[in-house]
Short mmCIF file of C-alpha atoms in Angstrom, two decimals:
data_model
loop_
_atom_site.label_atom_id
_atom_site.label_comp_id
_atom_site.label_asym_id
_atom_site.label_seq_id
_atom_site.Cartn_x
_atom_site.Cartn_y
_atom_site.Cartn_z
CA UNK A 1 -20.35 -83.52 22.75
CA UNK A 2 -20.51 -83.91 26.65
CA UNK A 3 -21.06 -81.10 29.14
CA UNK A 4 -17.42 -82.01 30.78
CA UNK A 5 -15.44 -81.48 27.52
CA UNK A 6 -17.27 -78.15 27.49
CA UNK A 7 -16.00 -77.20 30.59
CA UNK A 8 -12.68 -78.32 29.66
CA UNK A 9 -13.01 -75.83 27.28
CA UNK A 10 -14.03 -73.13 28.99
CA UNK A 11 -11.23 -73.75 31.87
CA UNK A 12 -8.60 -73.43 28.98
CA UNK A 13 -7.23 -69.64 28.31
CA UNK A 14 -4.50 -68.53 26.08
CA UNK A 15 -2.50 -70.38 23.83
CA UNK A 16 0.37 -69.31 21.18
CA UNK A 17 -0.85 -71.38 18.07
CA UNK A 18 -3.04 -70.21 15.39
CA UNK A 19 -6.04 -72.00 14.21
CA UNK A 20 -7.05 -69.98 10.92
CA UNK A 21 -4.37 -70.87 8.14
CA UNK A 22 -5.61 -69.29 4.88
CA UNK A 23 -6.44 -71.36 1.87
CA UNK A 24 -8.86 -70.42 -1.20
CA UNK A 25 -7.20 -67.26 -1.72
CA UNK A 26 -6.23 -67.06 1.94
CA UNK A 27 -2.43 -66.63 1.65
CA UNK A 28 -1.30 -68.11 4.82
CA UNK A 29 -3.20 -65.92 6.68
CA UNK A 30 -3.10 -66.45 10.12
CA UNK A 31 -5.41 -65.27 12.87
CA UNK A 32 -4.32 -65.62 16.56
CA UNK A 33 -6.21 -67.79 19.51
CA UNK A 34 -8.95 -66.06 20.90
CA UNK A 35 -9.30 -66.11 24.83
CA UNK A 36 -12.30 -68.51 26.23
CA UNK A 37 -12.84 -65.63 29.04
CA UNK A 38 -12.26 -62.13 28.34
CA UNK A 39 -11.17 -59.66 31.66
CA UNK A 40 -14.15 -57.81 30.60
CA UNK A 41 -16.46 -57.45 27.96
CA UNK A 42 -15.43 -54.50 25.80
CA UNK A 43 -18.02 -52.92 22.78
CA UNK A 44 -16.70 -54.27 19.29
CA UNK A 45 -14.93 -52.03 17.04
CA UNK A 46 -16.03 -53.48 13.86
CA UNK A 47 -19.60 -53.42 14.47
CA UNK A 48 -21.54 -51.78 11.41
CA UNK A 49 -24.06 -49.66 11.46
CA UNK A 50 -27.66 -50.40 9.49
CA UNK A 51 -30.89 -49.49 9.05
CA UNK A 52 -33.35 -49.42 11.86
CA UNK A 53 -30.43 -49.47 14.31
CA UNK A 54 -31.13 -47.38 17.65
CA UNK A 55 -28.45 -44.71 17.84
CA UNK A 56 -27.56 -42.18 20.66
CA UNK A 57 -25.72 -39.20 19.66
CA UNK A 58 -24.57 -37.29 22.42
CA UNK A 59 -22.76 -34.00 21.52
CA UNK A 60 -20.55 -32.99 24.74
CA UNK A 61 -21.32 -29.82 26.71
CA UNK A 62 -24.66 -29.99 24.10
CA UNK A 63 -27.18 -31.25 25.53
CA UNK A 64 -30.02 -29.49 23.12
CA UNK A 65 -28.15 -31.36 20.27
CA UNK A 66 -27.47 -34.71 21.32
CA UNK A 67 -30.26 -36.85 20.04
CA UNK A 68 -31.70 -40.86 20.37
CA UNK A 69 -32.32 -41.61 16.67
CA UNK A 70 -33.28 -44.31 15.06
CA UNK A 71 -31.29 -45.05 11.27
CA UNK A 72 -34.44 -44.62 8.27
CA UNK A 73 -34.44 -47.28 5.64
CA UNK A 74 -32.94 -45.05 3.42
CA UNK A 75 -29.91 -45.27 5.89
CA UNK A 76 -29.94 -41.81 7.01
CA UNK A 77 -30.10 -39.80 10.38
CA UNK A 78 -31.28 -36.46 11.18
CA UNK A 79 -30.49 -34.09 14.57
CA UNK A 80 -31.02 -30.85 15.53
CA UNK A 81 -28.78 -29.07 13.03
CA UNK A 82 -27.79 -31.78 10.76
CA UNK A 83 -29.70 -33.05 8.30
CA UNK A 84 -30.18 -36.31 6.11
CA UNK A 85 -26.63 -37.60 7.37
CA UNK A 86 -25.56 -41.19 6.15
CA UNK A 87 -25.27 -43.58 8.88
CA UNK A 88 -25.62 -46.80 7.08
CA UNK A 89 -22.39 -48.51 6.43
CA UNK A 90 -20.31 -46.70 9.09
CA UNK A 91 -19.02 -47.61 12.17
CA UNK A 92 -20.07 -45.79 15.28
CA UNK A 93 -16.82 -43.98 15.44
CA UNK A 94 -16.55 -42.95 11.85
CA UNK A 95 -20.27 -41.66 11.92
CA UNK A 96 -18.97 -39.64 15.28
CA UNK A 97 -15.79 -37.83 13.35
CA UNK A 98 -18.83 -37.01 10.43
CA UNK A 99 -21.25 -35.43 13.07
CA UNK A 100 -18.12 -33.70 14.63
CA UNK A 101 -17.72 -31.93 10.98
CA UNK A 102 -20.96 -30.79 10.56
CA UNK A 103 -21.30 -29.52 13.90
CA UNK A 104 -18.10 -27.65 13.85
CA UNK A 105 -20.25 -24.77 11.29
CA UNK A 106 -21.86 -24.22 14.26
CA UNK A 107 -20.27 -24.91 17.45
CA UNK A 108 -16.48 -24.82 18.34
CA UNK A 109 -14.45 -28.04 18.42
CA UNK A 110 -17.59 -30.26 18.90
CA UNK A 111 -16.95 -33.52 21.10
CA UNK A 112 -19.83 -36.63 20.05
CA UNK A 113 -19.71 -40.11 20.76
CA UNK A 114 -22.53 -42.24 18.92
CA UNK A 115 -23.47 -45.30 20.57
CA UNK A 116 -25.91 -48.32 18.99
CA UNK A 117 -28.18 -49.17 21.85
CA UNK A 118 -30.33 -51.35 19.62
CA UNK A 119 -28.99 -53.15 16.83
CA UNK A 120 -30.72 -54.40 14.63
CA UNK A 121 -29.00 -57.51 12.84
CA UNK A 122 -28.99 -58.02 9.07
CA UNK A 123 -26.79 -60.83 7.33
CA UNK A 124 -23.80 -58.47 7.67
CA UNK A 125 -24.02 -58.24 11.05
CA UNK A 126 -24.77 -62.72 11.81
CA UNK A 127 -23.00 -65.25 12.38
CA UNK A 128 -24.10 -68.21 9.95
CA UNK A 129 -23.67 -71.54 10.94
CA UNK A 130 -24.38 -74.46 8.10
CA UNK A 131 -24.03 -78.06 7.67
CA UNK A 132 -23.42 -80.71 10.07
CA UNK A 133 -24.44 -79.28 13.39
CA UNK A 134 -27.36 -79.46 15.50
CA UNK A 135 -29.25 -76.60 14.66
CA UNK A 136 -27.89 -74.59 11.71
CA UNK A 137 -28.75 -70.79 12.39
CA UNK A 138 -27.92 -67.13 11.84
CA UNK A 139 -26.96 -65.57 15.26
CA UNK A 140 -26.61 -61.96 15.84
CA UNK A 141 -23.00 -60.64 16.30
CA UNK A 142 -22.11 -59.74 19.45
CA UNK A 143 -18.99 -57.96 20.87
CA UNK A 144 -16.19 -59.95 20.99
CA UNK A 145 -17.56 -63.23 20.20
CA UNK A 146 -15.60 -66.55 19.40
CA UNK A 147 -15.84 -69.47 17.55
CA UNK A 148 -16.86 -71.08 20.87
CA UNK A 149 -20.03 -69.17 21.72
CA UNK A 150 -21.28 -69.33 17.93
CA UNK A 151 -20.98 -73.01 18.30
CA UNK A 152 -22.01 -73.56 21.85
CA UNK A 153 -25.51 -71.18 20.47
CA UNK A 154 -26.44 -73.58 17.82
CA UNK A 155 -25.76 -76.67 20.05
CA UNK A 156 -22.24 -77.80 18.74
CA UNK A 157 -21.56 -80.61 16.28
CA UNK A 158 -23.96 -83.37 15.21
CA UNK A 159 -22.98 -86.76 15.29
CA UNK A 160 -22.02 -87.00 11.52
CA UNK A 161 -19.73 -83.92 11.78
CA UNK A 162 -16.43 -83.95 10.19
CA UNK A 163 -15.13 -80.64 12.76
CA UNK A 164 -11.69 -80.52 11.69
CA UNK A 165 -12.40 -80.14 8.21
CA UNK A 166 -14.93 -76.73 8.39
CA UNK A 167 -14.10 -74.13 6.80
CA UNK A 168 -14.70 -70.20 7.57
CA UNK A 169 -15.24 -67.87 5.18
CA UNK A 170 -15.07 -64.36 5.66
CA UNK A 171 -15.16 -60.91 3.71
CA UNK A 172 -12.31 -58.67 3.65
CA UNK A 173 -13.43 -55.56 4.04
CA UNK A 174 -10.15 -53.76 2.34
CA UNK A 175 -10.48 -55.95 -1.16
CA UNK A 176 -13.97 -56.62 -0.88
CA UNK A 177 -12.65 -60.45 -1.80
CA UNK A 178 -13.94 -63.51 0.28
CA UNK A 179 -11.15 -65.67 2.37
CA UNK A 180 -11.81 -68.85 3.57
CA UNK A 181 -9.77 -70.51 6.18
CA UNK A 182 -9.63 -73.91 7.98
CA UNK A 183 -11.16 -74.13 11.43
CA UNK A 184 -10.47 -77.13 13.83
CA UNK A 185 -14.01 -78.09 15.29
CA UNK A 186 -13.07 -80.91 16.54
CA UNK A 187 -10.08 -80.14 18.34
CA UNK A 188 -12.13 -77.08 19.91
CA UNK A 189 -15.52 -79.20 21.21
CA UNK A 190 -13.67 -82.38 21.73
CA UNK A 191 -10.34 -81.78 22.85
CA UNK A 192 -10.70 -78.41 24.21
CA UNK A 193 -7.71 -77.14 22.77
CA UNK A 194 -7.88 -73.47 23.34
CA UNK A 195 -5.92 -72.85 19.94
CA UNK A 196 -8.77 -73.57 17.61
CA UNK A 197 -10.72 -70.96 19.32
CA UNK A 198 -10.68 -67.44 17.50
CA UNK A 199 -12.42 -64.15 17.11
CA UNK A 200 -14.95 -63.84 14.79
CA UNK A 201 -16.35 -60.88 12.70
CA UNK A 202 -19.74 -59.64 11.47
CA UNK A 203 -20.42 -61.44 8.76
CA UNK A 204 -18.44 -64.69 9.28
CA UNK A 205 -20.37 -68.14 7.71
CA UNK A 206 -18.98 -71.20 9.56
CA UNK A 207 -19.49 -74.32 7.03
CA UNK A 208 -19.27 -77.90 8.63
CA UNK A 209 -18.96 -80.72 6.47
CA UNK A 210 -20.54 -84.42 7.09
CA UNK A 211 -17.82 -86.88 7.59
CA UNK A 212 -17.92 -89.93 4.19
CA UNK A 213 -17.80 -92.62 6.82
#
């Protein structure tokens, strides 16, 4: 994989094709084309919290109850008026509307916003890359990433790859089912077709086959 087909890549935005067409109990699922170069980078909306993570709680208008916390192992939080609350397994905005309810017993029409200044990744929150590929690895999530920057981290296909055949499997968090679905590798890194590029999710495990000849 040369540095110009890279760039190719990179130079590439938008397309109207999917890449991710469901099979193994996918459906026909379809995921669209993610862009190679966002307007600006926006904090993910899927991101869950876990234990250890760095948390600021800030409580509008509240200053005496807005708190930096980090989550215990038991995957609990405490601030000044709310004790033992569970963080782990929420996102940031669903752990904000429980604060906001045990707040309002004391205060009136509480605002809070929670943000995670320091995640701390576990294998729900990676990206796992097997198989044929230069270095195999578990990469943190990161807002907004593609299937692009996951591969460009672990150093793209190795020379025995079969990239059109790799498969991505992925929980779905409403059935609590894995999907997998086919990715196009090859097309991506080699052609730098900007409609095998997608989104990818906390979670995700990218598995790339060896080619039989």
């Amino acid at each position: 994989m040369s540095f110009v087909k890279f760039s190719k890549a990179l130079m590439l935005v938008g397309a109207s094709a999917s890449v991710l067409t469901g099979c193994a109990g996918g459906g026909g699922a379809q995921l669209p084309p993610a862009s190679f170069v966002g307007s600006r980078e926006q904090p993910s909306e899927e991101y869950v919290i876990g234990p250890m993570d760095q948390l600021n709680i800030f409580v509008w208008r509240n200053p005496e109850l807005s708190a930096k916390v980090q989550v215990r192992p038991d995957g609990r939080i405490t601030t000044p008026l709310v004790n033992d609350m569970p963080a782990v397994g929420k996102t940031p905005a669903m752990l904000a509307d429980d604060m906001k309810i045990a707040l309002s017993t004391y205060i009136k029409d509480p605002i809070v916003s929670v943000i995670v200044e320091s995640p701390q990744s576990t294998y729900s929150q990676s990206i796992r890359i097997v198989g044929a590929t230069e270095k195999p690895a578990s990469i943190p999530y990161r807002a907004n990433m593609t299937l692009l920057d996951a591969m460009i981290a672990v150093g793209g296909l190795n020379q025995y790859a079969a990239g059109n055949r790799a498969r991505l499997v992925r929980q779905d968090r409403a059935t609590g089912q894995q999907r997998q679905y086919n990715v196009k590798l090859g097309k991506l890194l080699k052609d730098g077709d900007p409609s095998a590029n997608v989104k990818l999710e906390p979670g995700d495990v990218i598995i790339i086959p060896e080619s039989m000849f």
